[in-house]
Amino acid sequence: MDPTTQRLLMSSSSAGAGTGTSALAVAHDGSPYVTVYPWSVSGFGTGYTAPASSPAGNAKAIAFSPDGTALAVAHETSPYVTVYQWSGGFGTKYTPIVGNRPTGTARSVAFSPDGTVLVVGHDTSPFVTAYPWSLGSGGFGTKYGNPSPLPPSTVWGAAFSPNGTALAFATDAGNYVIAYQWSGGFSSIYSAPSTLPPSSANGVAFSPDGAALAVAHFSSSRITAYPWSGSGFGTKYTPDPSPAISNNANGVAFSPNSAEIAVVISASPYVTAYRWTGGGGFGTKYTPDPSPAIPSTANGVSFKIVS
């Protein structure tokens, strides 16, 4: 499986419903490989100027640091992850990783909630690589030890729980979703959910209130969501979203106030958003779709608060 991939990240400056401004970034195939739009309650704004130095090759995933001052891009060419300073636009690149780089094309990237860890999912064993991260002139630290056991296959999506004690991955084999405890490094695996996603997964996200975890996948409902607690997965939310998603769901995210859930898909309009009702699950779909449109298949989505 190697679909054209993009990762879309909506970065909000306010956790309140309908307030504040945002940056919405898309990592995509084709130069300049990353595009960022202003975002508001009204939708998409005019795109920001592209970075002076683009990522090295097609970009597959993107994530803002929790404080919004860094923007990490996963891509298909060494060094496989590039991080920019961000301040109302693209700034200088951080120094690339020198040793212990991801071992192949990077498919996902995520910061820990406190911004001190950067995790990259990739195509080849060990399938995930984690680094300490420091802002300013710091950047990448020395690689953390690998998880044990390893994820079963390519990690297409990665997400930390809001309290930073769990790290979930979407994969294209095994149970399609796997979650580890995190405490200064990888720890034990949580038990798998009783109802698994039905097919290969390309995205995973925790709600910012820590009460739900959603997985984007290729068949059936396209999105599977679970209650989440310190014990791990709860019973799958039902019913599935309506109107239904008609094509592969490649990524999913909750808004900063846990009141919306966004999904990126493999056919136009490439991104769809629904209200999220907490214990009630999926609500009504937002309209209209974005304009100007995302140009092609998108493979991931994640909201992060920007201070």
C-alpha atoms as a printed R data frame, in Angstrom:
    type eleno elety resid chain resno       x      y      z
1   ATOM     1    CA   MET     A     1   0.000  0.000  0.000
2   ATOM     2    CA   ASP     A     2   1.526  3.310 -1.060
3   ATOM     3    CA   PRO     A     3  -1.205  5.818 -1.856
4   ATOM     4    CA   THR     A     4  -0.458  9.440 -2.606
5   ATOM     5    CA   THR     A     5  -0.331 10.845  0.895
6   ATOM     6    CA   GLN     A     6  -0.799 14.150  2.610
7   ATOM     7    CA   ARG     A     7  -1.131 15.156  6.205
8   ATOM     8    CA   LEU     A     8  -3.347 18.064  7.149
9   ATOM     9    CA   LEU     A     9  -2.963 19.871 10.448
10  ATOM    10    CA   MET     A    10  -5.346 22.500 11.819
11  ATOM    11    CA   SER     A    11  -3.625 24.584 14.512
12  ATOM    12    CA   SER     A    12  -6.009 26.704 16.592
13  ATOM    13    CA   SER     A    13  -5.084 29.769 18.645
14  ATOM    14    CA   SER     A    14  -8.076 29.386 20.941
15  ATOM    15    CA   ALA     A    15  -9.770 26.448 22.604
16  ATOM    16    CA   GLY     A    16 -13.120 28.240 22.663
17  ATOM    17    CA   ALA     A    17 -15.808 27.329 20.152
18  ATOM    18    CA   GLY     A    18 -15.977 29.740 17.245
19  ATOM    19    CA   THR     A    19 -13.173 32.002 18.519
20  ATOM    20    CA   GLY     A    20  -9.613 32.834 17.566
21  ATOM    21    CA   THR     A    21  -7.634 32.333 14.380
22  ATOM    22    CA   SER     A    22  -5.775 29.289 13.173
23  ATOM    23    CA   ALA     A    23  -3.229 27.927 10.761
24  ATOM    24    CA   LEU     A    24  -4.163 24.893  8.707
25  ATOM    25    CA   ALA     A    25  -1.210 23.123  7.109
26  ATOM    26    CA   VAL     A    26  -1.201 20.475  4.396
27  ATOM    27    CA   ALA     A    27   1.761 18.233  3.576
28  ATOM    28    CA   HIS     A    28   1.469 16.954  0.019
29  ATOM    29    CA   ASP     A    29   3.126 15.354 -2.990
30  ATOM    30    CA   GLY     A    30   4.616 17.931 -5.361
31  ATOM    31    CA   SER     A    31   6.609 21.119 -4.739
32  ATOM    32    CA   PRO     A    32   6.561 23.043 -2.413
33  ATOM    33    CA   TYR     A    33   5.385 19.916 -0.510
34  ATOM    34    CA   VAL     A    34   3.733 21.909  2.263
35  ATOM    35    CA   THR     A    35   0.954 24.535  2.096
36  ATOM    36    CA   VAL     A    36  -0.445 26.491  5.054
37  ATOM    37    CA   TYR     A    37  -3.735 28.411  5.175
38  ATOM    38    CA   PRO     A    38  -5.188 30.746  7.772
39  ATOM    39    CA   TRP     A    39  -8.235 29.074  9.368
40  ATOM    40    CA   SER     A    40 -11.222 30.614 11.165
41  ATOM    41    CA   VAL     A    41 -14.791 29.751 12.040
42  ATOM    42    CA   SER     A    42 -15.599 30.872  8.477
43  ATOM    43    CA   GLY     A    43 -13.193 28.328  6.977
44  ATOM    44    CA   PHE     A    44 -10.073 28.577  4.799
45  ATOM    45    CA   GLY     A    45  -8.120 31.806  4.208
46  ATOM    46    CA   THR     A    46  -5.523 32.694  1.559
47  ATOM    47    CA   GLY     A    47  -2.419 30.512  1.758
48  ATOM    48    CA   TYR     A    48   0.805 31.641  3.456
49  ATOM    49    CA   THR     A    49   3.998 32.071  1.434
50  ATOM    50    CA   ALA     A    50   5.789 28.736  0.879
51  ATOM    51    CA   PRO     A    51   8.969 28.024  2.862
52  ATOM    52    CA   ALA     A    52  12.216 29.362  1.412
53  ATOM    53    CA   SER     A    53  13.679 25.851  1.534
54  ATOM    54    CA   SER     A    54  11.184 23.041  0.902
55  ATOM    55    CA   PRO     A    55  11.287 19.580  2.509
56  ATOM    56    CA   ALA     A    56  13.411 17.001  0.693
57  ATOM    57    CA   GLY     A    57  10.806 15.231 -1.420
58  ATOM    58    CA   ASN     A    58   7.095 14.502 -1.239
59  ATOM    59    CA   ALA     A    59   5.707 15.340  2.201
60  ATOM    60    CA   LYS     A    60   3.587 12.716  3.931
61  ATOM    61    CA   ALA     A    61   2.706 14.174  7.358
62  ATOM    62    CA   ILE     A    62   2.831 17.405  9.341
63  ATOM    63    CA   ALA     A    63   2.461 18.568 12.952
64  ATOM    64    CA   PHE     A    64   2.788 21.821 14.874
65  ATOM    65    CA   SER     A    65   4.521 21.787 18.250
66  ATOM    66    CA   PRO     A    66   1.979 22.352 21.056
67  ATOM    67    CA   ASP     A    67   3.060 25.981 21.504
68  ATOM    68    CA   GLY     A    68   2.800 26.573 17.749
69  ATOM    69    CA   THR     A    69   6.389 27.771 17.271
70  ATOM    70    CA   ALA     A    70   7.638 24.748 15.297
71  ATOM    71    CA   LEU     A    71   6.197 22.845 12.329
72  ATOM    72    CA   ALA     A    72   7.458 19.300 11.639
73  ATOM    73    CA   VAL     A    73   7.100 17.650  8.217
74  ATOM    74    CA   ALA     A    74   7.568 13.933  7.498
75  ATOM    75    CA   HIS     A    75   8.711 13.156  3.952
76  ATOM    76    CA   GLU     A    76   9.953 10.392  1.666
77  ATOM    77    CA   THR     A    77  13.606 11.435  1.259
78  ATOM    78    CA   SER     A    78  16.452 11.536  3.820
79  ATOM    79    CA   PRO     A    79  16.561 12.991  6.488
80  ATOM    80    CA   TYR     A    80  12.845 11.973  6.403
81  ATOM    81    CA   VAL     A    81  11.733 14.696  8.831
82  ATOM    82    CA   THR     A    82  12.199 18.476  8.539
83  ATOM    83    CA   VAL     A    83  11.226 21.009 11.208
84  ATOM    84    CA   TYR     A    84  10.649 24.737 10.633
85  ATOM    85    CA   GLN     A    85  10.330 27.589 13.054
86  ATOM    86    CA   TRP     A    86   6.823 29.073 12.767
87  ATOM    87    CA   SER     A    87   5.686 32.598 13.644
88  ATOM    88    CA   GLY     A    88   2.796 33.653 11.443
89  ATOM    89    CA   GLY     A    89   4.655 32.035  8.560
90  ATOM    90    CA   PHE     A    90   7.590 29.758  7.781
91  ATOM    91    CA   GLY     A    91  10.885 30.526  9.518
92  ATOM    92    CA   THR     A    92  14.327 28.932  9.506
93  ATOM    93    CA   LYS     A    93  14.790 25.151  9.358
94  ATOM    94    CA   TYR     A    94  16.093 23.437 12.459
95  ATOM    95    CA   THR     A    95  19.362 21.515 12.041
96  ATOM    96    CA   PRO     A    96  18.494 18.083 10.542
97  ATOM    97    CA   ILE     A    97  18.985 14.834 12.457
98  ATOM    98    CA   VAL     A    98  22.580 13.661 12.067
99  ATOM    99    CA   GLY     A    99  22.544 10.133 13.519
100 ATOM   100    CA   ASN     A   100  19.794  7.564 14.103
101 ATOM   101    CA   ARG     A   101  17.492  8.987 11.455
102 ATOM   102    CA   PRO     A   102  14.197  7.244 10.651
103 ATOM   103    CA   THR     A   103  15.020  4.191  8.552
104 ATOM   104    CA   GLY     A   104  12.795  4.943  5.548
105 ATOM   105    CA   THR     A   105  10.022  7.133  4.159
106 ATOM   106    CA   ALA     A   106   8.313  8.885  7.068
107 ATOM   107    CA   ARG     A   107   4.518  8.553  7.117
108 ATOM   108    CA   SER     A   108   3.535 10.227 10.401
109 ATOM   109    CA   VAL     A   109   4.856 12.717 12.936
110 ATOM   110    CA   ALA     A   110   3.668 13.882 16.360
111 ATOM   111    CA   PHE     A   111   4.838 16.042 19.261
112 ATOM   112    CA   SER     A   112   4.159 15.150 22.883
113 ATOM   113    CA   PRO     A   113   1.716 17.504 24.666
114 ATOM   114    CA   ASP     A   114   4.532 19.281 26.492
115 ATOM   115    CA   GLY     A   115   6.570 19.614 23.292
116 ATOM   116    CA   THR     A   116   9.566 17.666 24.623
117 ATOM   117    CA   VAL     A   117   9.254 14.575 22.374
118 ATOM   118    CA   LEU     A   118   8.953 14.237 18.582
119 ATOM   119    CA   VAL     A   119   7.832 10.852 17.205
120 ATOM   120    CA   VAL     A   120   8.159  9.784 13.547
121 ATOM   121    CA   GLY     A   121   6.395  6.758 12.019
122 ATOM   122    CA   HIS     A   122   8.014  5.206  8.942
123 ATOM   123    CA   ASP     A   123   8.000  2.356  6.409
124 ATOM   124    CA   THR     A   124  10.732  0.090  7.719
125 ATOM   125    CA   SER     A   125  11.664 -1.538 11.040
126 ATOM   126    CA   PRO     A   126  11.522 -0.391 13.830
127 ATOM   127    CA   PHE     A   127   8.586  1.488 12.175
128 ATOM   128    CA   VAL     A   128   8.696  4.300 14.752
129 ATOM   129    CA   THR     A   129  11.506  6.539 16.007
130 ATOM   130    CA   ALA     A   130  11.214  8.974 18.926
131 ATOM   131    CA   TYR     A   131  13.510 11.875 19.844
132 ATOM   132    CA   PRO     A   132  13.748 14.373 22.687
133 ATOM   133    CA   TRP     A   133  12.851 17.821 21.321
134 ATOM   134    CA   SER     A   134  13.745 21.322 22.515
135 ATOM   135    CA   LEU     A   135  12.615 24.611 20.985
136 ATOM   136    CA   GLY     A   136  14.736 27.607 20.081
137 ATOM   137    CA   SER     A   137  18.259 26.646 19.026
138 ATOM   138    CA   GLY     A   138  17.936 23.097 20.411
139 ATOM   139    CA   GLY     A   139  15.935 20.837 18.144
140 ATOM   140    CA   PHE     A   140  16.549 17.065 17.987
141 ATOM   141    CA   GLY     A   141  18.058 15.134 20.890
142 ATOM   142    CA   THR     A   142  19.406 11.579 21.073
143 ATOM   143    CA   LYS     A   143  16.969  8.879 19.904
144 ATOM   144    CA   TYR     A   144  14.907  7.012 22.522
145 ATOM   145    CA   GLY     A   145  15.042  3.210 22.680
146 ATOM   146    CA   ASN     A   146  12.648  1.304 20.411
147 ATOM   147    CA   PRO     A   147   9.316 -0.015 21.723
148 ATOM   148    CA   SER     A   148   9.067 -3.712 22.585
149 ATOM   149    CA   PRO     A   149   7.394 -5.415 20.898
150 ATOM   150    CA   LEU     A   150   7.644 -3.274 17.768
151 ATOM   151    CA   PRO     A   151   4.570 -2.142 15.821
152 ATOM   152    CA   PRO     A   152   3.676 -4.856 13.266
153 ATOM   153    CA   SER     A   153   4.149 -2.739 10.136
154 ATOM   154    CA   THR     A   154   4.323  0.787  8.703
155 ATOM   155    CA   VAL     A   155   3.101  3.435 11.158
156 ATOM   156    CA   TRP     A   156   0.802  5.688  9.118
157 ATOM   157    CA   GLY     A   157  -0.507  7.703 12.042
158 ATOM   158    CA   ALA     A   158   0.818  8.665 15.481
159 ATOM   159    CA   ALA     A   159  -0.713 10.536 18.419
160 ATOM   160    CA   PHE     A   160   0.008 11.189 22.080
161 ATOM   161    CA   SER     A   161  -2.809 11.278 24.606
162 ATOM   162    CA   PRO     A   162  -3.374 14.784 26.022
163 ATOM   163    CA   ASN     A   163  -1.738 13.890 29.332
164 ATOM   164    CA   GLY     A   164   1.270 12.404 27.548
165 ATOM   165    CA   THR     A   165   0.979  8.960 29.158
166 ATOM   166    CA   ALA     A   166  -0.125  7.038 26.035
167 ATOM   167    CA   LEU     A   167   1.117  6.922 22.440
168 ATOM   168    CA   ALA     A   168  -1.149  5.404 19.748
169 ATOM   169    CA   PHE     A   169  -0.238  4.308 16.220
170 ATOM   170    CA   ALA     A   170  -2.288  3.463 13.126
171 ATOM   171    CA   THR     A   171  -0.810  0.577 11.116
172 ATOM   172    CA   ASP     A   172  -1.597 -1.404  7.953
173 ATOM   173    CA   ALA     A   173  -1.361 -4.837  9.620
174 ATOM   174    CA   GLY     A   174  -2.078 -6.567 12.926
175 ATOM   175    CA   ASN     A   175  -4.906 -4.919 14.898
176 ATOM   176    CA   TYR     A   176  -4.559 -1.708 12.795
177 ATOM   177    CA   VAL     A   177  -4.317  0.353 16.002
178 ATOM   178    CA   ILE     A   178  -1.795 -0.123 18.808
179 ATOM   179    CA   ALA     A   179  -1.201  1.983 21.933
180 ATOM   180    CA   TYR     A   180   1.783  2.048 24.299
181 ATOM   181    CA   GLN     A   181   2.188  3.561 27.717
182 ATOM   182    CA   TRP     A   182   4.763  6.375 27.645
183 ATOM   183    CA   SER     A   183   6.914  7.435 30.585
184 ATOM   184    CA   GLY     A   184  10.202  8.960 29.476
185 ATOM   185    CA   GLY     A   185  10.220  6.304 26.746
186 ATOM   186    CA   PHE     A   186   8.127  3.406 25.449
187 ATOM   187    CA   SER     A   187   6.529  1.152 28.066
188 ATOM   188    CA   SER     A   188   3.798 -1.541 28.105
189 ATOM   189    CA   ILE     A   189   1.200 -2.072 25.365
190 ATOM   190    CA   TYR     A   190  -2.475 -1.460 26.144
191 ATOM   191    CA   SER     A   191  -4.926 -4.286 25.445
192 ATOM   192    CA   ALA     A   192  -6.437 -4.125 21.947
193 ATOM   193    CA   PRO     A   193 -10.016 -2.829 21.595
194 ATOM   194    CA   SER     A   194 -12.769 -5.467 21.581
195 ATOM   195    CA   THR     A   195 -13.998 -4.216 18.184
196 ATOM   196    CA   LEU     A   196 -11.011 -3.631 15.906
197 ATOM   197    CA   PRO     A   197 -10.919 -1.219 12.974
198 ATOM   198    CA   PRO     A   198 -11.965 -3.342  9.964
199 ATOM   199    CA   SER     A   199  -9.017 -2.550  7.665
200 ATOM   200    CA   SER     A   200  -5.672 -0.833  7.177
201 ATOM   201    CA   ALA     A   201  -5.475  2.370  9.194
202 ATOM   202    CA   ASN     A   202  -3.810  5.610  8.118
203 ATOM   203    CA   GLY     A   203  -4.553  7.969 10.983
204 ATOM   204    CA   VAL     A   204  -5.226  8.107 14.711
205 ATOM   205    CA   ALA     A   205  -6.119 10.932 17.104
206 ATOM   206    CA   PHE     A   206  -7.026 11.487 20.738
207 ATOM   207    CA   SER     A   207  -9.630 14.096 21.611
208 ATOM   208    CA   PRO     A   208  -8.052 16.997 23.554
209 ATOM   209    CA   ASP     A   209 -10.232 16.212 26.582
210 ATOM   210    CA   GLY     A   210  -8.686 12.743 26.607
211 ATOM   211    CA   ALA     A   211 -12.055 11.004 26.488
212 ATOM   212    CA   ALA     A   212 -11.956  9.522 22.962
213 ATOM   213    CA   LEU     A   213  -9.606  7.989 20.392
214 ATOM   214    CA   ALA     A   214 -10.472  7.831 16.681
215 ATOM   215    CA   VAL     A   215  -8.927  5.731 13.883
216 ATOM   216    CA   ALA     A   216  -9.179  6.444 10.142
217 ATOM   217    CA   HIS     A   217  -9.222  3.401  7.853
218 ATOM   218    CA   PHE     A   218  -9.960  2.098  4.364
219 ATOM   219    CA   SER     A   219 -13.297  0.274  4.518
220 ATOM   220    CA   SER     A   220 -16.751  0.002  6.082
221 ATOM   221    CA   SER     A   221 -17.470  3.030  8.305
222 ATOM   222    CA   ARG     A   222 -14.091  4.619  7.327
223 ATOM   223    CA   ILE     A   223 -13.836  6.012 10.907
224 ATOM   224    CA   THR     A   224 -13.876  4.038 14.150
225 ATOM   225    CA   ALA     A   225 -13.943  5.891 17.485
226 ATOM   226    CA   TYR     A   226 -13.607  4.610 21.049
227 ATOM   227    CA   PRO     A   227 -13.940  6.030 24.543
228 ATOM   228    CA   TRP     A   228 -10.477  6.315 26.109
229 ATOM   229    CA   SER     A   229  -9.386  6.217 29.740
230 ATOM   230    CA   GLY     A   230  -6.336  5.334 31.821
231 ATOM   231    CA   SER     A   231  -7.322  1.713 31.285
232 ATOM   232    CA   GLY     A   232  -7.189  2.071 27.510
233 ATOM   233    CA   PHE     A   233  -9.863  1.408 24.868
234 ATOM   234    CA   GLY     A   234 -13.582  1.402 25.655
235 ATOM   235    CA   THR     A   235 -16.501  0.075 23.590
236 ATOM   236    CA   LYS     A   236 -16.713  1.477 20.029
237 ATOM   237    CA   TYR     A   237 -18.952  4.524 19.509
238 ATOM   238    CA   THR     A   238 -22.088  4.035 17.416
239 ATOM   239    CA   PRO     A   239 -23.630  5.037 15.078
240 ATOM   240    CA   ASP     A   240 -21.061  5.861 12.400
241 ATOM   241    CA   PRO     A   241 -20.970  9.390 10.914
242 ATOM   242    CA   SER     A   242 -23.818 10.575  8.690
243 ATOM   243    CA   PRO     A   243 -23.729 11.405  5.852
244 ATOM   244    CA   ALA     A   244 -21.364  8.497  5.404
245 ATOM   245    CA   ILE     A   245 -17.812  8.907  4.131
246 ATOM   246    CA   SER     A   246 -17.799  7.393  0.647
247 ATOM   247    CA   ASN     A   247 -14.058  6.931  0.129
248 ATOM   248    CA   ASN     A   248 -11.024  5.838  2.108
249 ATOM   249    CA   ALA     A   249 -10.607  7.838  5.324
250 ATOM   250    CA   ASN     A   250  -6.912  8.511  5.605
251 ATOM   251    CA   GLY     A   251  -6.706 10.657  8.725
252 ATOM   252    CA   VAL     A   252  -8.751 12.032 11.614
253 ATOM   253    CA   ALA     A   253  -8.524 14.768 14.258
254 ATOM   254    CA   PHE     A   254 -10.511 16.451 16.995
255 ATOM   255    CA   SER     A   255 -10.678 20.245 17.408
256 ATOM   256    CA   PRO     A   256  -9.030 21.791 20.496
257 ATOM   257    CA   ASN     A   257 -12.328 21.959 22.427
258 ATOM   258    CA   SER     A   258 -13.276 18.374 21.456
259 ATOM   259    CA   ALA     A   259 -16.438 19.699 19.774
260 ATOM   260    CA   GLU     A   260 -15.544 18.844 16.158
261 ATOM   261    CA   ILE     A   261 -13.901 15.945 14.364
262 ATOM   262    CA   ALA     A   262 -12.214 16.317 10.960
263 ATOM   263    CA   VAL     A   263 -11.524 13.552  8.447
264 ATOM   264    CA   VAL     A   264  -9.320 13.577  5.337
265 ATOM   265    CA   ILE     A   265 -10.282 11.264  2.477
266 ATOM   266    CA   SER     A   266  -9.087  9.975 -0.889
267 ATOM   267    CA   ALA     A   267 -11.626 11.791 -3.109
268 ATOM   268    CA   SER     A   268 -12.984 15.321 -3.415
269 ATOM   269    CA   PRO     A   269 -13.465 17.360 -1.219
270 ATOM   270    CA   TYR     A   270 -10.566 15.543  0.510
271 ATOM   271    CA   VAL     A   271 -11.480 16.934  3.950
272 ATOM   272    CA   THR     A   272 -14.772 16.659  5.866
273 ATOM   273    CA   ALA     A   273 -15.692 17.839  9.361
274 ATOM   274    CA   TYR     A   274 -18.453 16.736 11.750
275 ATOM   275    CA   ARG     A   275 -19.639 17.991 15.086
276 ATOM   276    CA   TRP     A   276 -18.534 15.702 17.932
277 ATOM   277    CA   THR     A   277 -20.878 15.279 20.859
278 ATOM   278    CA   GLY     A   278 -18.597 13.637 23.383
279 ATOM   279    CA   GLY     A   279 -20.405 10.657 24.848
280 ATOM   280    CA   GLY     A   280 -22.871 10.835 21.954
281 ATOM   281    CA   GLY     A   281 -20.269 10.431 19.224
282 ATOM   282    CA   PHE     A   282 -20.648 11.818 15.696
283 ATOM   283    CA   GLY     A   283 -22.910 14.823 15.020
284 ATOM   284    CA   THR     A   284 -23.887 16.661 11.827
285 ATOM   285    CA   LYS     A   285 -21.475 17.411  8.951
286 ATOM   286    CA   TYR     A   286 -20.091 20.932  8.468
287 ATOM   287    CA   THR     A   287 -20.755 22.728  5.161
288 ATOM   288    CA   PRO     A   288 -19.568 24.127  2.828
289 ATOM   289    CA   ASP     A   289 -16.425 22.227  1.871
290 ATOM   290    CA   PRO     A   290 -13.128 24.190  1.721
291 ATOM   291    CA   SER     A   291 -12.312 26.673 -1.037
292 ATOM   292    CA   PRO     A   292  -9.806 26.768 -2.645
293 ATOM   293    CA   ALA     A   293  -9.890 23.002 -2.555
294 ATOM   294    CA   ILE     A   294  -7.086 20.735 -1.403
295 ATOM   295    CA   PRO     A   295  -5.597 19.526 -4.721
296 ATOM   296    CA   SER     A   296  -5.431 15.761 -4.203
297 ATOM   297    CA   THR     A   297  -5.720 12.787 -1.849
298 ATOM   298    CA   ALA     A   298  -5.065 13.632  1.811
299 ATOM   299    CA   ASN     A   299  -3.865 11.053  4.327
300 ATOM   300    CA   GLY     A   300  -3.947 12.581  7.788
301 ATOM   301    CA   VAL     A   301  -5.426 15.301  9.957
302 ATOM   302    CA   SER     A   302  -4.744 16.661 13.450
303 ATOM   303    CA   PHE     A   303  -5.762 19.752 15.441
304 ATOM   304    CA   LYS     A   304  -3.280 21.276 17.888
305 ATOM   305    CA   ILE     A   305  -3.646 24.311 20.144
306 ATOM   306    CA   VAL     A   306  -1.373 27.265 19.325
307 ATOM   307    CA   SER     A   307  -0.652 29.664 22.183
